[in-house]
mmCIF file with all atom_site columns, C-alpha atoms and ligand atoms in Angstrom:
data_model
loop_
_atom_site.group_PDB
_atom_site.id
_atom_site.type_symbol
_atom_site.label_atom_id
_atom_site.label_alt_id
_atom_site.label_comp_id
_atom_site.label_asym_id
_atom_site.label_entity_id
_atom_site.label_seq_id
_atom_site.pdbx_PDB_ins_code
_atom_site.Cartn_x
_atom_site.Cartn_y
_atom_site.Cartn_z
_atom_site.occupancy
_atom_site.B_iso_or_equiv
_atom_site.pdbx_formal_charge
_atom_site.auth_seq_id
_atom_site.auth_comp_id
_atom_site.auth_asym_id
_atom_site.auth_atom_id
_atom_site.pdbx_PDB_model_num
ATOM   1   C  CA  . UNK A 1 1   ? -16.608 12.159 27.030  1.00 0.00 ? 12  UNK A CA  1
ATOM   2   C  CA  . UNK A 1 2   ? -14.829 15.727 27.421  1.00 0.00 ? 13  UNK A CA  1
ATOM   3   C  CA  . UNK A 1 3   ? -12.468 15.110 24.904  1.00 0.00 ? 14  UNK A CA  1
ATOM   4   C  CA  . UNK A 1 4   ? -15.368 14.100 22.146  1.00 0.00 ? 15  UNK A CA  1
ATOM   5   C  CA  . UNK A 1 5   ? -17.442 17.556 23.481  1.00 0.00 ? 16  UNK A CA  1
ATOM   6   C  CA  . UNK A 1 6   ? -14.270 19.735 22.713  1.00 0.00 ? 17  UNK A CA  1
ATOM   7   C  CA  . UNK A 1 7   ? -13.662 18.074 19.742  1.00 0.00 ? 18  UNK A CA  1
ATOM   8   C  CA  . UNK A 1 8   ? -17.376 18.741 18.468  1.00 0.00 ? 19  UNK A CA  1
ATOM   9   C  CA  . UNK A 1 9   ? -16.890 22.688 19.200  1.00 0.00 ? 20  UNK A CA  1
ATOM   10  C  CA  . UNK A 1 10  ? -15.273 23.577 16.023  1.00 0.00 ? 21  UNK A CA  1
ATOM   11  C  CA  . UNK A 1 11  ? -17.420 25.606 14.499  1.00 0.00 ? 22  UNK A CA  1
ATOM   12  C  CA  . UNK A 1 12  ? -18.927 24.228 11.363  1.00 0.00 ? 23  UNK A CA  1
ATOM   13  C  CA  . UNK A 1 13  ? -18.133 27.381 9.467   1.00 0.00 ? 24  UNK A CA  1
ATOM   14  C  CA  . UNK A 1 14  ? -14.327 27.440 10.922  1.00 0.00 ? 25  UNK A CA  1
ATOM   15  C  CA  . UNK A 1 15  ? -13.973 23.858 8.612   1.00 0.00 ? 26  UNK A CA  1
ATOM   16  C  CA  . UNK A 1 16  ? -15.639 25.331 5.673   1.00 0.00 ? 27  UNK A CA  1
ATOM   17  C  CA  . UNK A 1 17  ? -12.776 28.293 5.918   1.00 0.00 ? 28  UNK A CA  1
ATOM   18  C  CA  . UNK A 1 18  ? -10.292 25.905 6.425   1.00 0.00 ? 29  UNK A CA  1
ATOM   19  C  CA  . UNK A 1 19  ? -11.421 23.863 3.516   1.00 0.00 ? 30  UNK A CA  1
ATOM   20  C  CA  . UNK A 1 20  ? -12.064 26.348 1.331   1.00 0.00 ? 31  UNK A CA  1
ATOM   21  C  CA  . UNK A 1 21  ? -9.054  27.726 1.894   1.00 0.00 ? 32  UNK A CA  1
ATOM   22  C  CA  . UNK A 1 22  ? -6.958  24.304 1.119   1.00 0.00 ? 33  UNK A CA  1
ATOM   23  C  CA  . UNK A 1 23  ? -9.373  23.663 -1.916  1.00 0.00 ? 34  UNK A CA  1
ATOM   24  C  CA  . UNK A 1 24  ? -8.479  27.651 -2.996  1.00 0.00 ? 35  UNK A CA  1
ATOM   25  C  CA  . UNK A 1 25  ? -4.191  27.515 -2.629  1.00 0.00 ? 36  UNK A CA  1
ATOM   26  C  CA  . UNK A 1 26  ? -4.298  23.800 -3.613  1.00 0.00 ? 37  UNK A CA  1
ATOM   27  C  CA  . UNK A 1 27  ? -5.827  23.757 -6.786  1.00 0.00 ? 38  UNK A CA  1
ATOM   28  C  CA  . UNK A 1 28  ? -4.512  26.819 -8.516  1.00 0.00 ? 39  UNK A CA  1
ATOM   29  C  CA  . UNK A 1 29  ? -5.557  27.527 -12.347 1.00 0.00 ? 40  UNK A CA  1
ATOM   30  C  CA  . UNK A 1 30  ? -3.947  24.990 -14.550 1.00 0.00 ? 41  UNK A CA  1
ATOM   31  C  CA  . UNK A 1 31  ? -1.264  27.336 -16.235 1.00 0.00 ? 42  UNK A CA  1
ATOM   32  C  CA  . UNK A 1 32  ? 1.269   24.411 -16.386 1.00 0.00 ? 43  UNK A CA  1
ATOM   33  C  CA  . UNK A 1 33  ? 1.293   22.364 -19.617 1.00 0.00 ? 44  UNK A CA  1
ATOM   34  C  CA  . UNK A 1 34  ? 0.158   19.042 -19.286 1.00 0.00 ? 45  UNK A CA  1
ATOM   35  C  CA  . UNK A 1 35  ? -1.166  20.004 -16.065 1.00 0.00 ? 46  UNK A CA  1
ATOM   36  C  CA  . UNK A 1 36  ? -2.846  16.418 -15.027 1.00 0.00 ? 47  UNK A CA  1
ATOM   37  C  CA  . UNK A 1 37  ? -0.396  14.373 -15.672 1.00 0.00 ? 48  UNK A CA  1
ATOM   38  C  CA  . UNK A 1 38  ? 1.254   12.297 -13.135 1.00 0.00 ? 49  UNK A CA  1
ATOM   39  C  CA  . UNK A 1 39  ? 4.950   14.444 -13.786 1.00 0.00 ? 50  UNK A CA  1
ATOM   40  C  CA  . UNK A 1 40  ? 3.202   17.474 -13.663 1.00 0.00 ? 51  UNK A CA  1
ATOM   41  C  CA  . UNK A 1 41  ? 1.395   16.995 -10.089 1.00 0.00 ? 52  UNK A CA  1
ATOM   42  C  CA  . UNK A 1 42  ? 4.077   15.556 -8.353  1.00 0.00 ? 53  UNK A CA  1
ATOM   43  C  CA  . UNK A 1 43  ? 6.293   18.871 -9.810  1.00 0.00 ? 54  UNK A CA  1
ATOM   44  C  CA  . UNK A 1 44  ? 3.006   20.946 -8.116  1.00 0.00 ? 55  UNK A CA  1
ATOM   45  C  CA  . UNK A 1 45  ? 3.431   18.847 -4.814  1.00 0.00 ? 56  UNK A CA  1
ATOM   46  C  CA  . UNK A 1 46  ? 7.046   19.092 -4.223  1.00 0.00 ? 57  UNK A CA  1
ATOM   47  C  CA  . UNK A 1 47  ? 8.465   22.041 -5.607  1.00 0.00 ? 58  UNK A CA  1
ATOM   48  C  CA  . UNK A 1 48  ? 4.924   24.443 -5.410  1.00 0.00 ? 59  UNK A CA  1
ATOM   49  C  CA  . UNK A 1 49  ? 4.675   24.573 -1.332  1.00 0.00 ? 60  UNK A CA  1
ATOM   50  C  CA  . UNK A 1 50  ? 7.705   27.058 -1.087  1.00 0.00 ? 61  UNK A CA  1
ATOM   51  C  CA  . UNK A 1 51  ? 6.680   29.213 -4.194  1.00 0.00 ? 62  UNK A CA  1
ATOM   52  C  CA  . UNK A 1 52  ? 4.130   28.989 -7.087  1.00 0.00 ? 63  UNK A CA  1
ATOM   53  C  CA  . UNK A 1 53  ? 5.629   26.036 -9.234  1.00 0.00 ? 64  UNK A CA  1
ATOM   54  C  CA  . UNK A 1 54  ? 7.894   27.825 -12.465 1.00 0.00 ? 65  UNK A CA  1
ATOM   55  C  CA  . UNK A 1 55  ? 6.444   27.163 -16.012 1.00 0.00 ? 66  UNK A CA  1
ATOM   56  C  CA  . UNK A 1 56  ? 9.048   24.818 -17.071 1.00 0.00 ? 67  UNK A CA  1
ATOM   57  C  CA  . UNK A 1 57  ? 8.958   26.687 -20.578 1.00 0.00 ? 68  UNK A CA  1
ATOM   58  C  CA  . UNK A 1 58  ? 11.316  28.945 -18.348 1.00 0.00 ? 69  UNK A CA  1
ATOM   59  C  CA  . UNK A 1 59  ? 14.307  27.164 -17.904 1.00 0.00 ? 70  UNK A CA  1
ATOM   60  C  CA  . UNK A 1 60  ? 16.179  24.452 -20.359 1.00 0.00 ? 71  UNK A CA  1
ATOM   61  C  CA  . UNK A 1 61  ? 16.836  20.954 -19.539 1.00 0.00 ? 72  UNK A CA  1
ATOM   62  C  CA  . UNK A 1 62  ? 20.054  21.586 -18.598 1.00 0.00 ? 73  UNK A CA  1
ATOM   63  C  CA  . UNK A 1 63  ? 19.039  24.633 -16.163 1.00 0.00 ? 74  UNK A CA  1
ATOM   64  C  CA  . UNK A 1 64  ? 16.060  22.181 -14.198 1.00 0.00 ? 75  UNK A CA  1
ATOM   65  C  CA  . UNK A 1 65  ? 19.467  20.233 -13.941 1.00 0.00 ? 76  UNK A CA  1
ATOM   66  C  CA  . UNK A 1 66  ? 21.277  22.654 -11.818 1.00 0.00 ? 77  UNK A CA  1
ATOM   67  C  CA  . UNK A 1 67  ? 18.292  24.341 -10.888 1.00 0.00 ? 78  UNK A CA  1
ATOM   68  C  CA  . UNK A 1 68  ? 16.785  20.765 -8.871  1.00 0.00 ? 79  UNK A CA  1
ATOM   69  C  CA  . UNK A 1 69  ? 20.106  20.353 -7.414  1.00 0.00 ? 80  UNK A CA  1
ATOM   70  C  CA  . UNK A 1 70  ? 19.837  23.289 -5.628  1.00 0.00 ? 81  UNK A CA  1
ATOM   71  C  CA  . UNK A 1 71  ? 16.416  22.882 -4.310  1.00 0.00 ? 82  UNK A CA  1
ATOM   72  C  CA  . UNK A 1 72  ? 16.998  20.225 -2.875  1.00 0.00 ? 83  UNK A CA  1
ATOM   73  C  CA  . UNK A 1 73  ? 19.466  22.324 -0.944  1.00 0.00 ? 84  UNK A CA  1
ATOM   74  C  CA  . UNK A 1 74  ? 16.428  24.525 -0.022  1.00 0.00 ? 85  UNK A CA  1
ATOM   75  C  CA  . UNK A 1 75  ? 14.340  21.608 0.769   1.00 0.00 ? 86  UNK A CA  1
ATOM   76  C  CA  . UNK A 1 76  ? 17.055  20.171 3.082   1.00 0.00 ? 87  UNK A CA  1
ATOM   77  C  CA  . UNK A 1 77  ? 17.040  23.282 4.664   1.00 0.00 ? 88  UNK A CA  1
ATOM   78  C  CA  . UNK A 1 78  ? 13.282  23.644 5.237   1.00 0.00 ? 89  UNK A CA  1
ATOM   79  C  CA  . UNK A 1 79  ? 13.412  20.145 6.849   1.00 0.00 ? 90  UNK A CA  1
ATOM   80  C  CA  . UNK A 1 80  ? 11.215  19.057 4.316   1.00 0.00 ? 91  UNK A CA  1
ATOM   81  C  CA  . UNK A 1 81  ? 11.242  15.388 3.177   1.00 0.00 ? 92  UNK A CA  1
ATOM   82  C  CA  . UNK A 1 82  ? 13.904  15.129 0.414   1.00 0.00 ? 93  UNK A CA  1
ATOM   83  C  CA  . UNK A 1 83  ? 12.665  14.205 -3.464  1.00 0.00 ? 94  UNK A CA  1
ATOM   84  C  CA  . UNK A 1 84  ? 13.462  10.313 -3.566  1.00 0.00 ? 95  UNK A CA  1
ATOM   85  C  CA  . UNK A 1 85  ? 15.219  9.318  -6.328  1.00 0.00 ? 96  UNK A CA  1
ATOM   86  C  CA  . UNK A 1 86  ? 12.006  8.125  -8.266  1.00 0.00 ? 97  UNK A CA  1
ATOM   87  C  CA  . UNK A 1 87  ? 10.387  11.651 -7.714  1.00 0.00 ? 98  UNK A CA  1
ATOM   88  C  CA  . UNK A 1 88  ? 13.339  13.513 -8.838  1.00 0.00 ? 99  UNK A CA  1
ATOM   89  C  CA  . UNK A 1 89  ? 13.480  11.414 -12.344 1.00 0.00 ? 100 UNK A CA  1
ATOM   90  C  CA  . UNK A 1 90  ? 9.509   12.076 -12.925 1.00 0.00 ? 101 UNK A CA  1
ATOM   91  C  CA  . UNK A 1 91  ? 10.495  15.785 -11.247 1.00 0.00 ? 102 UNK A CA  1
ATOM   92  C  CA  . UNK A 1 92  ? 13.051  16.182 -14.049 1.00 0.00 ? 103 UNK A CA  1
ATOM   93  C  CA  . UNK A 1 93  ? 11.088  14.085 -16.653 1.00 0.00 ? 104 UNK A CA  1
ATOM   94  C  CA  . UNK A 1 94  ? 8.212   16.837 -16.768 1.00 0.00 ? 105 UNK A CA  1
ATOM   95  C  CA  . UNK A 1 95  ? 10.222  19.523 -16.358 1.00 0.00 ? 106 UNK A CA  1
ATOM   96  C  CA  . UNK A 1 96  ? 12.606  18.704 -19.424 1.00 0.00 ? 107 UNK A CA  1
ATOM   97  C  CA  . UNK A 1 97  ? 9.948   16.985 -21.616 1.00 0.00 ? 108 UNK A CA  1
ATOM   98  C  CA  . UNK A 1 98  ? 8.724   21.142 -21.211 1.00 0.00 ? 109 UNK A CA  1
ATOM   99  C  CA  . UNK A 1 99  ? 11.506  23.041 -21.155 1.00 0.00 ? 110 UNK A CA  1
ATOM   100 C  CA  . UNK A 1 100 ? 12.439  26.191 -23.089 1.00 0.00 ? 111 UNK A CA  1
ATOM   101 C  CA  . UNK A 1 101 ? 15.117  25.911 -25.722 1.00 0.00 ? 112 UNK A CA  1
ATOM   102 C  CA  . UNK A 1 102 ? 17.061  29.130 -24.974 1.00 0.00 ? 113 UNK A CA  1
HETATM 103 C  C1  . HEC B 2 .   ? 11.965  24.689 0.886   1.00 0.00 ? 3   HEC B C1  1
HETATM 104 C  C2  . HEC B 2 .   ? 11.340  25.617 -0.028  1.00 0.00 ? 3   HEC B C2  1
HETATM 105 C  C3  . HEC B 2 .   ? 11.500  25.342 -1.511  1.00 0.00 ? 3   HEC B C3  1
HETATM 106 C  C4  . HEC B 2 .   ? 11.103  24.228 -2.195  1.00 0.00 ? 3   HEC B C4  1
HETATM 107 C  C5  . HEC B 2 .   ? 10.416  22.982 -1.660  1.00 0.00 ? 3   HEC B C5  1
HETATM 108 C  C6  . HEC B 2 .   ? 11.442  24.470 -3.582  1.00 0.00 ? 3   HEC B C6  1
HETATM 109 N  N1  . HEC B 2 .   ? 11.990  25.709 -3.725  1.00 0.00 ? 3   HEC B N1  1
HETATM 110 FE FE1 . HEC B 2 .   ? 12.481  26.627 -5.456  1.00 0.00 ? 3   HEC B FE1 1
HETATM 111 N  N2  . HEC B 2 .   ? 13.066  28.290 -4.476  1.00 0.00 ? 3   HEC B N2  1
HETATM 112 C  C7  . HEC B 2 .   ? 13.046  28.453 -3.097  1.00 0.00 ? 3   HEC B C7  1
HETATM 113 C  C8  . HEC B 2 .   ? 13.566  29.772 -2.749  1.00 0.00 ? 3   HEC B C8  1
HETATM 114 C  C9  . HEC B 2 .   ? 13.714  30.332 -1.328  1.00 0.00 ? 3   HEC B C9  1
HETATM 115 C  C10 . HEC B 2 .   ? 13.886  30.404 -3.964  1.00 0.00 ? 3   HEC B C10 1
HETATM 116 C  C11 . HEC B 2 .   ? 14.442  31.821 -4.148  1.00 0.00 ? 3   HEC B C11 1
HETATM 117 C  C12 . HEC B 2 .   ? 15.795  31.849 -4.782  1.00 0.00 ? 3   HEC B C12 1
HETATM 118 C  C13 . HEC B 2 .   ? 16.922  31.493 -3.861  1.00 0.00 ? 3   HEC B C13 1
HETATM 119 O  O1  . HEC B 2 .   ? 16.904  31.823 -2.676  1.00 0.00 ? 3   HEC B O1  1
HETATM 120 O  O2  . HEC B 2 .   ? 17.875  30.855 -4.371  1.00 0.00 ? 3   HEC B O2  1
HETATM 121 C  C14 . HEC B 2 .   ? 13.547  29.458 -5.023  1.00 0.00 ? 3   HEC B C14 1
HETATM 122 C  C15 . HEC B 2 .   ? 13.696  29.712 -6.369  1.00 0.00 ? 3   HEC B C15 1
HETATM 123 C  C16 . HEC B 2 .   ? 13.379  28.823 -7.384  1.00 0.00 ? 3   HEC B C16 1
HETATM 124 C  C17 . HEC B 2 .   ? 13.528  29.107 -8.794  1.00 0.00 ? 3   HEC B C17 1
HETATM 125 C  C18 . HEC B 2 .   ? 13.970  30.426 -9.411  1.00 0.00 ? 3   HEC B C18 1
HETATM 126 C  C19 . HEC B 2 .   ? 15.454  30.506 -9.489  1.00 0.00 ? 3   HEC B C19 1
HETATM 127 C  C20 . HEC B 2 .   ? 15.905  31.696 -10.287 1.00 0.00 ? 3   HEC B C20 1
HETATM 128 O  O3  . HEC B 2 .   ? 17.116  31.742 -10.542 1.00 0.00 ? 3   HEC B O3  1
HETATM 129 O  O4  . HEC B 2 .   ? 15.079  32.551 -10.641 1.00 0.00 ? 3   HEC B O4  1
HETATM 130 C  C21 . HEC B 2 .   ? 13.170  27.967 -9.467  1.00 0.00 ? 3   HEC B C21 1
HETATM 131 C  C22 . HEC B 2 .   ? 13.147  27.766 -10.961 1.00 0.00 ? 3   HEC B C22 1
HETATM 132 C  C23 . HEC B 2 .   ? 12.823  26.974 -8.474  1.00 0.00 ? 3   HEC B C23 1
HETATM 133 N  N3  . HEC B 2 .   ? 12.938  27.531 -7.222  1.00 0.00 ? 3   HEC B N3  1
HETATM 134 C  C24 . HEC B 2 .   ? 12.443  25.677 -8.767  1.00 0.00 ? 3   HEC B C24 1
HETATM 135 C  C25 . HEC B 2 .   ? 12.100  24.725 -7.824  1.00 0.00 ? 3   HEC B C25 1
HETATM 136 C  C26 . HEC B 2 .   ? 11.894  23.320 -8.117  1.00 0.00 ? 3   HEC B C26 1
HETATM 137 C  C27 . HEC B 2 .   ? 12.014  22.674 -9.475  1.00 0.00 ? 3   HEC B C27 1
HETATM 138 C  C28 . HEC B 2 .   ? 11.580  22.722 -6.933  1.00 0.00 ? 3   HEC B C28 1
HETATM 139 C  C29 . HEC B 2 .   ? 11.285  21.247 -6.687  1.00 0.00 ? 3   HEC B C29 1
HETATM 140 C  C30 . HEC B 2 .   ? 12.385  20.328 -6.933  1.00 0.00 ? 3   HEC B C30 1
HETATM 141 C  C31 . HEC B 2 .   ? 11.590  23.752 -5.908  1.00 0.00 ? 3   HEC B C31 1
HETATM 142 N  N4  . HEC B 2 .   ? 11.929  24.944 -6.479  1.00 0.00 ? 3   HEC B N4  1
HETATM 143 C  C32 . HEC B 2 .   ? 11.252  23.545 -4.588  1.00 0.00 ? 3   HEC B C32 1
HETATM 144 C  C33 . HEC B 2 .   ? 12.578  27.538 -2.188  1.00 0.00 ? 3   HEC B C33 1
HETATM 145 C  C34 . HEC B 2 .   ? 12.051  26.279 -2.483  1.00 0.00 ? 3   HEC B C34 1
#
């Protein structure tokens, strides 16, 4: 019984905040090409928690090369789950499929 009472004594308004807030930093405006696809939001999910996810018009393919390589560094670091090898193919997929030429 207590621990159902303290559970209903968030305030409404505290979720809305909280919701709003995930809703605002979660769904940023979709700057990245080809924004929906499946590449592109697993790119958003793994590499866009640290920093706001890079255009990949920024880098060429063989810079997301290196570049992945040593995020993955980063993300070892952070204690962060590291990219599978399935995500880091789609990971590099999107990214090269979009990357600058020079
Ligand atoms: C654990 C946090 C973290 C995650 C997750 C992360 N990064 Fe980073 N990233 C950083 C930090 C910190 C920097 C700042 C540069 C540095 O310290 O080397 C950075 C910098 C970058 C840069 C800029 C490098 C430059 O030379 O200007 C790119 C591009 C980048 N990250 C891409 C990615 C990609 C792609 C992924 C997903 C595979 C990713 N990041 C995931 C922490 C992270």
């Amino acid at each position: 019984m207590r621990a159902s009472r303290r559970a209903r004594r968030i305030p409404r308004a505290t979720l809305a905040l909280a919701l709003l807030a995930i809703v605002l930093t979660g769904c940023k405006p979709p700057s990245l090409p080809d924004a929906s696809s499946p590449g592109a939001q697993l790119y958003v999910e793994r590499c866009g928690n640290c920093h706001a996810p890079y255009n990949p018009h920024e880098m060429t393919a063989s810079m997301w090369d290196t570049q992945v390589t040593m995020m993955e560094v980063k993300i070892q670091a952070a204690g962060m789950p590291p990219l599978t090898s399935d995500e880091r193919e789609s990971i590099l997929e999107y990214l090269k499929h979009n990357a600058g030429t020079e």
